[in-house]
Every structure is written in structure tokens, then in C-alpha cells.
């Protein structure tokens, strides 16, 4: 038996496997103001920029999960051009069916792109307080609502939508994909080193307890996407809890 040949064959297979595996943290698309970055084997962070008077251009994050030809989008991009780019990437390049889009709360960086999803017949979800709040400022509302928790099926895998209580807004929710241990924290969760940000609709007194509820409800989380800034791990929850104590 030629052990050298076997060794080099195994080494070649390992290199080939590594080259085909998703590179965590790699930017895989930049188009029409949209950036998509690999988060875990089956999840991606998408971000675009929201123009604000107080903070200038603000990076606004969302998350994507794909399994067995089906996809779910958490938060729309912050403008229609980037939303169109995201839908086109999923449908035309990833060749998946978008089963749902989730609005994390009623602000524009979560649901401004909902009309484009609705035009495609893609159902949208949000917390039960979101439609009234969104309609009051002229935004399109999510079609299906829930109270504290809802479980969706995407490609045979569960996706949990969870309302932990008020924080950034009264209606902010998070989403968790158990198979990936990936949490979309949205604007309830801060990136490491971030400040408190926009508090116009915030409940500062209950913010920490709401994030504690998230940490307790999803104790196995490995990847976390905040509403703004860089993604990270479970330390983002601890950072946010301490920030609002």
C-alpha cells in the first residue's frame, strides 16, 4: 500500500472541501447598495444604508436563512433599490423560493421594502403591535401577526419568532434558527462598542430585561446579527444588557 499516495489524496480532498465550504465572514455580494456576507453555513447577513438626519448614513442589517430551496428574510433592506437586489439574488442566483419576510419592528430600516415582497406574493410577519405603529407613520404593515412567539417552517427546519418585551421599540422581536444557532437580534441587540443609538421610541427601563429574556429563551445561540454594526456571538447580549442597566 502506497501510504504517501493515500496521504496526498486525503490532503487534496481536504483542500477541495475547504475551497467549496462557505467562508464565514466573507462578503459574497455588493450590488445596488446591498452587501451580503456569509454568517454560518446556511445563513447570511444582508446590509444596506439608511440616510438619517441625526447619524448620517447608518448601516442597517438583516439576516437570510436558506434550507432545501426555501428562504426567509429577516428585515427588509433600508431602501427599495437594495430590496430589489436582495429579491433578485435569492430568486435568480440562489434559485430559492422566498417563503416569508419578517419585520423586526415598525421602523423603516425593518419594513420599508415590504411592498416589493408583497408584489411577489411573499407573505410577511410581524408582532401584533407593528401594523398600527407602522400605519400611523405611513409604512406598509406586515400581513400576519403574532403575540409572543410563532414558529415557521423553512425547508423542513424551524424558525422561531419571539417577542421578549419592549426595548428599542415597544414591538421589537428577534428571530432564531436552531439548526444554525443563529439569532437575528435586530435593533434590540447592540454591536460591541455601540452606543445607545436612537431612543425616540425606546423603553430604556425594560430594555435589559427584554434582552435577558432573549438570552434565557435561546441559550445555545452562536451567531448574532444586531440591527446595526458588526455581527458577533452571545457576548452581544451581555454587552447590551450592561449598556442599559
JSON list of C-alpha atoms in Angstrom, two decimals, residues 41-44 64-72 96-97 99 153-159 177 179-180:
[
{"chain": "A", "resi": 41, "resn": "UNK", "atom": "CA", "xyz": [-23.25, 27.59, 6.55]},
{"chain": "A", "resi": 42, "resn": "UNK", "atom": "CA", "xyz": [-26.90, 28.41, 5.77]},
{"chain": "A", "resi": 43, "resn": "UNK", "atom": "CA", "xyz": [-27.35, 31.98, 7.00]},
{"chain": "A", "resi": 44, "resn": "UNK", "atom": "CA", "xyz": [-26.20, 35.33, 5.66]},
{"chain": "A", "resi": 64, "resn": "UNK", "atom": "CA", "xyz": [-31.26, 35.44, 5.49]},
{"chain": "A", "resi": 65, "resn": "UNK", "atom": "CA", "xyz": [-31.74, 31.72, 6.11]},
{"chain": "A", "resi": 66, "resn": "UNK", "atom": "CA", "xyz": [-31.89, 29.17, 3.28]},
{"chain": "A", "resi": 67, "resn": "UNK", "atom": "CA", "xyz": [-32.63, 25.45, 3.53]},
{"chain": "A", "resi": 68, "resn": "UNK", "atom": "CA", "xyz": [-33.66, 22.95, 0.84]},
{"chain": "A", "resi": 69, "resn": "UNK", "atom": "CA", "xyz": [-34.60, 25.55, -1.72]},
{"chain": "A", "resi": 70, "resn": "UNK", "atom": "CA", "xyz": [-36.59, 27.78, 0.64]},
{"chain": "A", "resi": 71, "resn": "UNK", "atom": "CA", "xyz": [-35.58, 31.12, 2.16]},
{"chain": "A", "resi": 72, "resn": "UNK", "atom": "CA", "xyz": [-36.72, 33.52, 4.84]},
{"chain": "A", "resi": 96, "resn": "UNK", "atom": "CA", "xyz": [-34.80, 29.59, -3.98]},
{"chain": "A", "resi": 97, "resn": "UNK", "atom": "CA", "xyz": [-38.41, 30.28, -3.10]},
{"chain": "A", "resi": 99, "resn": "UNK", "atom": "CA", "xyz": [-41.28, 31.70, 1.86]},
{"chain": "A", "resi": 153, "resn": "UNK", "atom": "CA", "xyz": [-41.18, 26.02, 8.70]},
{"chain": "A", "resi": 154, "resn": "UNK", "atom": "CA", "xyz": [-38.45, 26.80, 6.18]},
{"chain": "A", "resi": 155, "resn": "UNK", "atom": "CA", "xyz": [-37.25, 23.83, 4.18]},
{"chain": "A", "resi": 156, "resn": "UNK", "atom": "CA", "xyz": [-38.25, 21.44, 6.95]},
{"chain": "A", "resi": 157, "resn": "UNK", "atom": "CA", "xyz": [-36.44, 23.41, 9.67]},
{"chain": "A", "resi": 158, "resn": "UNK", "atom": "CA", "xyz": [-37.98, 25.51, 12.41]},
{"chain": "A", "resi": 159, "resn": "UNK", "atom": "CA", "xyz": [-37.56, 29.26, 12.64]},
{"chain": "A", "resi": 177, "resn": "UNK", "atom": "CA", "xyz": [-32.78, 29.43, 13.65]},
{"chain": "A", "resi": 179, "resn": "UNK", "atom": "CA", "xyz": [-30.30, 24.37, 13.26]},
{"chain": "A", "resi": 180, "resn": "UNK", "atom": "CA", "xyz": [-27.76, 27.18, 12.72]}
]
